[in-house]
């Protein structure tokens, strides 16, 4: 199972088209994606979407070569999270914690922890990948940002490992490459795009900014598990 995650930063069709130039991908997780009234979806992919704004939500594309369902235990009240069961074996949990004033917590960490707690029974049941733009910086050194380590601790306690950090043998806050350039600034680099899994990791790729012509302030990651 190969998954590409990419926050495309303002949904444009040319960015959607670029995604599908990456061959052999079974599922795409796309924060800041428009709904299907505003983009063209390839015929061979099933499209799932949640969001409060038609041009900016969380989109997931899954190849129709795979059996796939949104399970009946999916909680529609959870902000910007999509659980999909694939081939009766995998749980793809796409996440993009998003603060909605008066509806959600004002903490990305707390929003994500709520999602994890809600689905923990099923995370344990399946080969799971929890992937997307976590909106959580891997180091708590940046002023005004809540300590991210409760998320990392939760993952470890439930048998999940960070694909990036496991595959590249790196530690949180000391990543060799960023996944995000704040406000498109070269010098303002952070790591906030994660994949955690309890499955065997086959391969991992973190793109460089220039490989995508800097069309987003994020870069894609590709995760392969079995």
Steps between C-alpha positions, in 0.01 A plus 500: 500500500655828385363835621597854402408788731530862390349822633463679168444853644206649310331247279564540129435243229861503382604389850246216494628400157858500631406251772401242242830527314634296793433146382437193712330689783202323659369799696556875513435702817458868411447773762378833357321316219181635341186287482397312186291791374823695458749242373512224241551156656656221289249230411711224653505655848228531763496842666415575864481849647414686820513871563324821590606688186444364150847594381695399811446170678656158544489279192593135455526318167510117509559284194190309392721193467455464877194405702423801721237621742436779745419290809173547686697594812645809331417806712376790283539740792877470494653789314702417190565128544404225254530130591493259204524121518691369198494135388360397840858522629616861522366802685597822326432780747549830319533799732530875479425644847322829438381752755135601459413784733227405744496139379842348565776548751741783422788251516607288203651251745172459687300466177727223377497322836119501490510333157749240620302417813177466303651251256752319723304172499515485121857631479600191698283266291639582154831567331470873550655810346417835661620753248466864403587852604496470879542877550739407781865601492730218606687725741332702777768769483292735286332762717125468539480141381365232732726209588451236227632210703163377634427396140832323459454330838146389407625348177777310673268371773267364231770329295538759224828641374580807293589385151739790440687462827511120490603469137766775513606432860437862604367654820212742550613859454819397320366412156751524215242654266186709560150419381373859528624850419296749701360778279716362216817625671820309434632568849179409687509121482316244716391138498122457540393237244503154655408140443474262794443129450489167678575315176830402344663795322622413150608842372477872573568814300499866601507731199711814488330834449652549156376161379147642510595843359403645839132494407412452868659599829506126580672210323357154430585183687458147363457206735497134398394231747405133491 
